[in-house]
GROMACS .gro file of C-alpha atoms in nm:
model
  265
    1UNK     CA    1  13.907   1.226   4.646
    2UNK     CA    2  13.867   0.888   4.495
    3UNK     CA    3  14.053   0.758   4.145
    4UNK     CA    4  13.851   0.553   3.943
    5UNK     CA    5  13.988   0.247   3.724
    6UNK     CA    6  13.797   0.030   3.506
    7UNK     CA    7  13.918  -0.277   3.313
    8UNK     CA    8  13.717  -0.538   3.088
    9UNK     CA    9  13.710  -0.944   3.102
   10UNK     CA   10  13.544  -1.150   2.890
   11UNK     CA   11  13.583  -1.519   2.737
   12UNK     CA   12  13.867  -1.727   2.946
   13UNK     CA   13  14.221  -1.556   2.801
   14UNK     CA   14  14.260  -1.417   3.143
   15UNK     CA   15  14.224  -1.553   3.463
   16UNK     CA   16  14.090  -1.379   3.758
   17UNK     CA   17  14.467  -1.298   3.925
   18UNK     CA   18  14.498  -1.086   3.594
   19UNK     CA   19  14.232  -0.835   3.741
   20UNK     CA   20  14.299  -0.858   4.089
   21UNK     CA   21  14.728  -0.816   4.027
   22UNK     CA   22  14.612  -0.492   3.788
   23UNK     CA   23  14.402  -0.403   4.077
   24UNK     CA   24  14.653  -0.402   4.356
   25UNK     CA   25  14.886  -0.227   4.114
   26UNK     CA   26  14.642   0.053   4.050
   27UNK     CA   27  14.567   0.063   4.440
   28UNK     CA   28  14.982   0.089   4.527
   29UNK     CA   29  15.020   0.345   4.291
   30UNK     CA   30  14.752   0.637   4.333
   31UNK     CA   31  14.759   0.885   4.579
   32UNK     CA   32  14.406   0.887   4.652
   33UNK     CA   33  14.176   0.557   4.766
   34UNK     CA   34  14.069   0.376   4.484
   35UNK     CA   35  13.731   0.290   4.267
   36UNK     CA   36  13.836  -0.017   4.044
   37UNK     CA   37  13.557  -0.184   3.849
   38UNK     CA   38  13.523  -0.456   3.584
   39UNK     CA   39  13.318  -0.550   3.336
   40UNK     CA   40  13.306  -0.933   3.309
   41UNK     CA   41  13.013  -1.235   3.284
   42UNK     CA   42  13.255  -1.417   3.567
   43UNK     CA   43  13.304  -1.311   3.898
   44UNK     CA   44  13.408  -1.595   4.048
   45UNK     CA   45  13.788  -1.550   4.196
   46UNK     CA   46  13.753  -1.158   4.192
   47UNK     CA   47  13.895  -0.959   4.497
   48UNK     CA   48  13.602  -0.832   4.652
   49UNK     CA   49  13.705  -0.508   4.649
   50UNK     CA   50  13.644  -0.521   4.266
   51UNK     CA   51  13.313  -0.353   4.155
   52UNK     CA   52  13.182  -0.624   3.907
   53UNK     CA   53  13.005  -0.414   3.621
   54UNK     CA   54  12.773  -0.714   3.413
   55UNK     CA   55  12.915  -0.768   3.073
   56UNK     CA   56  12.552  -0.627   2.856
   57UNK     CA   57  12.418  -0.786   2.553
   58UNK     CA   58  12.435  -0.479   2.356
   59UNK     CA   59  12.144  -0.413   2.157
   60UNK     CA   60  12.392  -0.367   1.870
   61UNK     CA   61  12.578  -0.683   1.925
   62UNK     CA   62  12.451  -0.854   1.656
   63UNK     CA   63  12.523  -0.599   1.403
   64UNK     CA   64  12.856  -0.552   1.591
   65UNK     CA   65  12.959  -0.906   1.527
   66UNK     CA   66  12.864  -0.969   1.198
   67UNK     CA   67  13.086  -0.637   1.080
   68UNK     CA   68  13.361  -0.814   1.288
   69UNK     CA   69  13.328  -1.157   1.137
   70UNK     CA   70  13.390  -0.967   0.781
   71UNK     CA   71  13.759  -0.793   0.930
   72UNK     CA   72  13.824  -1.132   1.114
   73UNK     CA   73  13.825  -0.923   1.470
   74UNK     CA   74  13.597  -1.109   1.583
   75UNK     CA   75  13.466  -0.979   1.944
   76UNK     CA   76  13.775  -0.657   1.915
   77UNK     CA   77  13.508  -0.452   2.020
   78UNK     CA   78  13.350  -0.539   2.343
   79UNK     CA   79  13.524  -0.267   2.513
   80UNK     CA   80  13.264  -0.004   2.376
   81UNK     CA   81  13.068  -0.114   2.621
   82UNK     CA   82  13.255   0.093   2.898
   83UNK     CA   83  13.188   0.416   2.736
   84UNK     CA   84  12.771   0.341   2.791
   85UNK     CA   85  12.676   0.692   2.938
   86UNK     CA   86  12.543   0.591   3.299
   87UNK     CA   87  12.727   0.286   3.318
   88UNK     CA   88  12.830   0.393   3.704
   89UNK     CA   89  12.553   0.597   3.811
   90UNK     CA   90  12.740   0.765   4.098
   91UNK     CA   91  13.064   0.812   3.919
   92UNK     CA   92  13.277   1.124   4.016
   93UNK     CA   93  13.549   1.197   3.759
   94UNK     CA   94  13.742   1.066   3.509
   95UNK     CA   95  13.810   0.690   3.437
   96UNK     CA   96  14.162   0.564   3.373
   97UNK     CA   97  14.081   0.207   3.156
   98UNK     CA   98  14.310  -0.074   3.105
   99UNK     CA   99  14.357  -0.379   2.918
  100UNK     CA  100  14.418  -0.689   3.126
  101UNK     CA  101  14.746  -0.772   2.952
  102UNK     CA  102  14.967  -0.471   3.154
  103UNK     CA  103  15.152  -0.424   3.451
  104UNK     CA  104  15.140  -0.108   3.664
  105UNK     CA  105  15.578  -0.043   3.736
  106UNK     CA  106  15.495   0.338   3.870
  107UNK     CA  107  15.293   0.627   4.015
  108UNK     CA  108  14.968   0.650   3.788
  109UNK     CA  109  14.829   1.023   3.937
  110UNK     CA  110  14.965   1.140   3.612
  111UNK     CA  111  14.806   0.940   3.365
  112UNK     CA  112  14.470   1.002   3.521
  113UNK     CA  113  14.506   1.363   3.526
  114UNK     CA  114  14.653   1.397   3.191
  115UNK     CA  115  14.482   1.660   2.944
  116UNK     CA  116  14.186   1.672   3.164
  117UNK     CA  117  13.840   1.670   2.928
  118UNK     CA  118  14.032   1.502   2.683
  119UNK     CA  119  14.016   1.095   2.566
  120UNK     CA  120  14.343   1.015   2.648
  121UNK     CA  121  14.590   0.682   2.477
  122UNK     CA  122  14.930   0.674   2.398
  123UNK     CA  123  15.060   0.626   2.046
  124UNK     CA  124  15.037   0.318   1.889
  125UNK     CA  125  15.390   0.167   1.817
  126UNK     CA  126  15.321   0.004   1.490
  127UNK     CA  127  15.065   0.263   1.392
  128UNK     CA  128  15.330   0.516   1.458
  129UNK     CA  129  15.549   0.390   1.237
  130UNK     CA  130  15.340   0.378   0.949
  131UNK     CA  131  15.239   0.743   1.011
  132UNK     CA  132  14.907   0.701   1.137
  133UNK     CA  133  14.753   0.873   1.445
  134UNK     CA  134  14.577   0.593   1.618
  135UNK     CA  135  14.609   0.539   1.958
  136UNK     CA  136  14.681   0.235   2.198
  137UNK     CA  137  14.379   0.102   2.359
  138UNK     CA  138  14.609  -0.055   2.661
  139UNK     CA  139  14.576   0.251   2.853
  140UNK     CA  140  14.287   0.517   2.807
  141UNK     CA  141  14.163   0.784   3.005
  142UNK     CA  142  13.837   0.955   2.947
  143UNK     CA  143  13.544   1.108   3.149
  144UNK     CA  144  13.200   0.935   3.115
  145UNK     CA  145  13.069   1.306   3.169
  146UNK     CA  146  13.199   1.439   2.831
  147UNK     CA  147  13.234   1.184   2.618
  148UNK     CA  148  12.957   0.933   2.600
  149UNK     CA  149  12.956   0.998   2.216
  150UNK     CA  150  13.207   0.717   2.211
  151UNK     CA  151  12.933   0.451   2.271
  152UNK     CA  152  12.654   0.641   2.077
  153UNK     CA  153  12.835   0.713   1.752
  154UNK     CA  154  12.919   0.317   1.754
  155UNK     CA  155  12.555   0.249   1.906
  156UNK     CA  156  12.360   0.425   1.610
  157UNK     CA  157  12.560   0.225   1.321
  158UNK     CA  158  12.719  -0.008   1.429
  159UNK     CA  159  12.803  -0.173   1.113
  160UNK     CA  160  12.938   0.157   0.930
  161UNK     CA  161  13.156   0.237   1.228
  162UNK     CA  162  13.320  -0.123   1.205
  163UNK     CA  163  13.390  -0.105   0.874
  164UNK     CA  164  13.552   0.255   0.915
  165UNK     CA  165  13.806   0.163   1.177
  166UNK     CA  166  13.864  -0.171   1.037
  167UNK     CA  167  13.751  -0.381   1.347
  168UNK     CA  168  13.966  -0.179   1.535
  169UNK     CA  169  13.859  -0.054   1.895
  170UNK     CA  170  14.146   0.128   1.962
  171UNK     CA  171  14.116   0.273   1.533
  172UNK     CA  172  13.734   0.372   1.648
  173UNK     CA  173  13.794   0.544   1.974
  174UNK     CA  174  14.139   0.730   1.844
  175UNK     CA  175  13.998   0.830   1.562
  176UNK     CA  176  13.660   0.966   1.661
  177UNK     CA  177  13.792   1.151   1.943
  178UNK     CA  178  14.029   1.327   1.713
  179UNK     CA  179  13.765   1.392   1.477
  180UNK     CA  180  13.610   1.559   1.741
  181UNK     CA  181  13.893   1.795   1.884
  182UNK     CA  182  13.927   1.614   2.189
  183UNK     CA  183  14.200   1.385   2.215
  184UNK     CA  184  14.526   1.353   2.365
  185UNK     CA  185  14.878   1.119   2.377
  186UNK     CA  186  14.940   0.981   2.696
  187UNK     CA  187  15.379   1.002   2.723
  188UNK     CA  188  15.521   0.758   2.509
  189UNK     CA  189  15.815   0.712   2.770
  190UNK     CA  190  15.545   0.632   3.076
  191UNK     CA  191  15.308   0.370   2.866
  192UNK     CA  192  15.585   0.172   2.710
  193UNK     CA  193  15.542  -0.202   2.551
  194UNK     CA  194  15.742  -0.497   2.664
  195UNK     CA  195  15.831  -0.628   2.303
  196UNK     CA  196  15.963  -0.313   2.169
  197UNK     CA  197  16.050  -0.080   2.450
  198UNK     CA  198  16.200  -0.373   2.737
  199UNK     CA  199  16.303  -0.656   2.545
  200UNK     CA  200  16.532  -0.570   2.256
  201UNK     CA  201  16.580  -0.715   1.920
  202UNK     CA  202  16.818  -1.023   1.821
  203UNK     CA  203  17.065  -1.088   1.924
  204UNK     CA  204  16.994  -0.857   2.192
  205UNK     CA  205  16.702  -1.018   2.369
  206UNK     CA  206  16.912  -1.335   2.383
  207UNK     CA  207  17.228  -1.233   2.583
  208UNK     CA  208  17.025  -1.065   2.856
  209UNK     CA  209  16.659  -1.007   3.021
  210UNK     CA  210  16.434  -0.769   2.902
  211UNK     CA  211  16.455  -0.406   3.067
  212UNK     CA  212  16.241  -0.249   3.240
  213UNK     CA  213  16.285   0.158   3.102
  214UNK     CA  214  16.327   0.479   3.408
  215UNK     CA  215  15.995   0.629   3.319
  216UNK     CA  216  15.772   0.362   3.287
  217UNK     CA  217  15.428   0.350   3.458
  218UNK     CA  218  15.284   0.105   3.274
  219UNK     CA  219  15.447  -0.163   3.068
  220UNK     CA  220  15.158  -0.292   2.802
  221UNK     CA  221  15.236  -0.718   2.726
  222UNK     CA  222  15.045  -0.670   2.346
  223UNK     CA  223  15.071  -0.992   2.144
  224UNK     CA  224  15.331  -1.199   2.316
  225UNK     CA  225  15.492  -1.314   2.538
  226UNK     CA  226  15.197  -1.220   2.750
  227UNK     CA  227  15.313  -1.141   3.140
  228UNK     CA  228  15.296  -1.538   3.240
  229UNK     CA  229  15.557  -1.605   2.948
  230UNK     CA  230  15.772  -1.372   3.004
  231UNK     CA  231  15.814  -1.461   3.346
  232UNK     CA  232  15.980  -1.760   3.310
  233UNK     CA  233  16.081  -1.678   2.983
  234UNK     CA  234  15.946  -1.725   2.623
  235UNK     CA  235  16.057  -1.924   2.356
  236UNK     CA  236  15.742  -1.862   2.093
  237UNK     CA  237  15.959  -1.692   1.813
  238UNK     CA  238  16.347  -1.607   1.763
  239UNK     CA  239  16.252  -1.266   1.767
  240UNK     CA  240  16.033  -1.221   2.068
  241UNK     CA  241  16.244  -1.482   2.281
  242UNK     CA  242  16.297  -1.332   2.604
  243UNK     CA  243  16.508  -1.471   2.907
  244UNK     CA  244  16.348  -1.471   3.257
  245UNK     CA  245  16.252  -1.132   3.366
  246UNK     CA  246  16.322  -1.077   3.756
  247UNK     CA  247  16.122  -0.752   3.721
  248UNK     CA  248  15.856  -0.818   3.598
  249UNK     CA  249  15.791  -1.119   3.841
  250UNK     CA  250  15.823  -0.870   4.160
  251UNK     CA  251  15.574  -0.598   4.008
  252UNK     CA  252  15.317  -0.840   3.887
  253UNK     CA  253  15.307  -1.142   4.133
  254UNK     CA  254  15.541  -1.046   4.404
  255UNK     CA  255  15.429  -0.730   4.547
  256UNK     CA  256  15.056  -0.821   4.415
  257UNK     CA  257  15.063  -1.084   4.656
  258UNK     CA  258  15.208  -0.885   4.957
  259UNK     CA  259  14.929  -0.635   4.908
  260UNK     CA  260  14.653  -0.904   4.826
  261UNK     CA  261  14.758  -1.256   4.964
  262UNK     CA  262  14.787  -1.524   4.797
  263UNK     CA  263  14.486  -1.621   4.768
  264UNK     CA  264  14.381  -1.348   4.532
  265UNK     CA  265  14.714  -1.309   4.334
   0.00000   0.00000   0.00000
């Protein structure tokens, strides 16, 4: 059996250790040998056991863009593009998809075997709140096989589709899959976020380091700090301060670099 993980890079927000650390974290933490592929216009620095996928010029880009430019999102939804239906021609299974701004803390089997023949995200936090059902795009699982709707709905009007979710990818893909009967939370207490499950609010996240929570698989670095500030410790804001955080520097450097050298992490 292989697992299959995808992730998408475009622009220069992220260097290239981002997608080889999420790599090796994928790779230490599935039980069977690992597929990982991403979509990018830059290879250079990639581990080459990354599958580079070529970032397309979508036929709809245009159309795509100029929606976005009107919501201010501009480029929010590039990662349509992983839903194209034959994007890996010899794909077997599902695909478990993440952002570049996480860090894999536990065994993943479970999130890519969740609700199988369902799109699977977790609940977004602030969505939540507000009482809406969108998911979190920082973690998705879906199958290629079933649901290359995801692409083609967006891909026949483009402009429409943008408007409806608001420039939101996450809003899109959430949305239409519960439209359609097929979607699924991933466990809130496995995905967790690093501003408002780890660090704590003030005065809280000033008198000690962020936490990392029992359950968590995945800890998702949305907004900031990002995983680089919160390393050494972030100062952007008094309410997203954060102290040094010793665990998060052994998941997503340390250990990266025992299973990768340094040269790649």
């Amino acid at each position: 059996m292989v697992a299959n993980v995808i992730c998408i890079k475009w622009g220069t927000l992220f260097g290239p250790e981002y997608v080889n650390r999420l790599y090796s974290g994928a790779r230490r933490h599935l039980s069977d040998d690992v597929r990982f592929f991403c979509m990018t216009e830059e290879r250079a620095g990639l581990h080459p056991d990354v599958e580079v996928l070529e970032l397309p010029v979508e036929p709809f880009l245009a159309e795509m863009d100029a929606a976005l430019a009107v919501a201010n999102r501009q480029g929010a939804m590039r990662k349509v593009s992983l839903f194209r239906p034959g994007l890996i021609p010899d794909l077997d299974g599902p695909l478990l998809g993440f952002d570049l701004d996480v860090v894999v803390t536990g065994p993943l089997d479970g999130l890519l075997n969740f609700a199988p023949g369902k799109v699977a995200m977790r609940a977004d936090w602030v969505e939540a709140r507000r009482g809406r059902a969108t998911g979190h795009g920082s973690v998705f699982r879906f199958d290629p096989a079933r649901h290359g709707w995801l692409y083609e709905v967006l891909a026949g009007d483009a402009k429409r589709q943008v408007e409806k979710a608001r420039g939101s990818e996450q809003r899109y893909t959430s949305t239409l899959a519960q439209e359609r009967g097929e979607f699924a939370y991933l466990p809130g207490d496995e995905v967790v976020s690093f501003k408002h499950d780890c660090l704590g609010l003030p005065p809280v996240n000033w008198l000690r380091p962020a936490r990392l929570p029992e359950a968590a698989k995945v800890v998702c670095f949305h907004g900031h700090p990002k995983m680089h500030e919160a390393v050494e410790g972030y100062s952007g804001s008094w309410l997203r301060y954060c102290r040094p955080t010793p665990w998060l520097a052994e998941h997503w450097i340390d250990r990266a670099r025992d299973d990768l050298g340094a040269e790649w992490a």
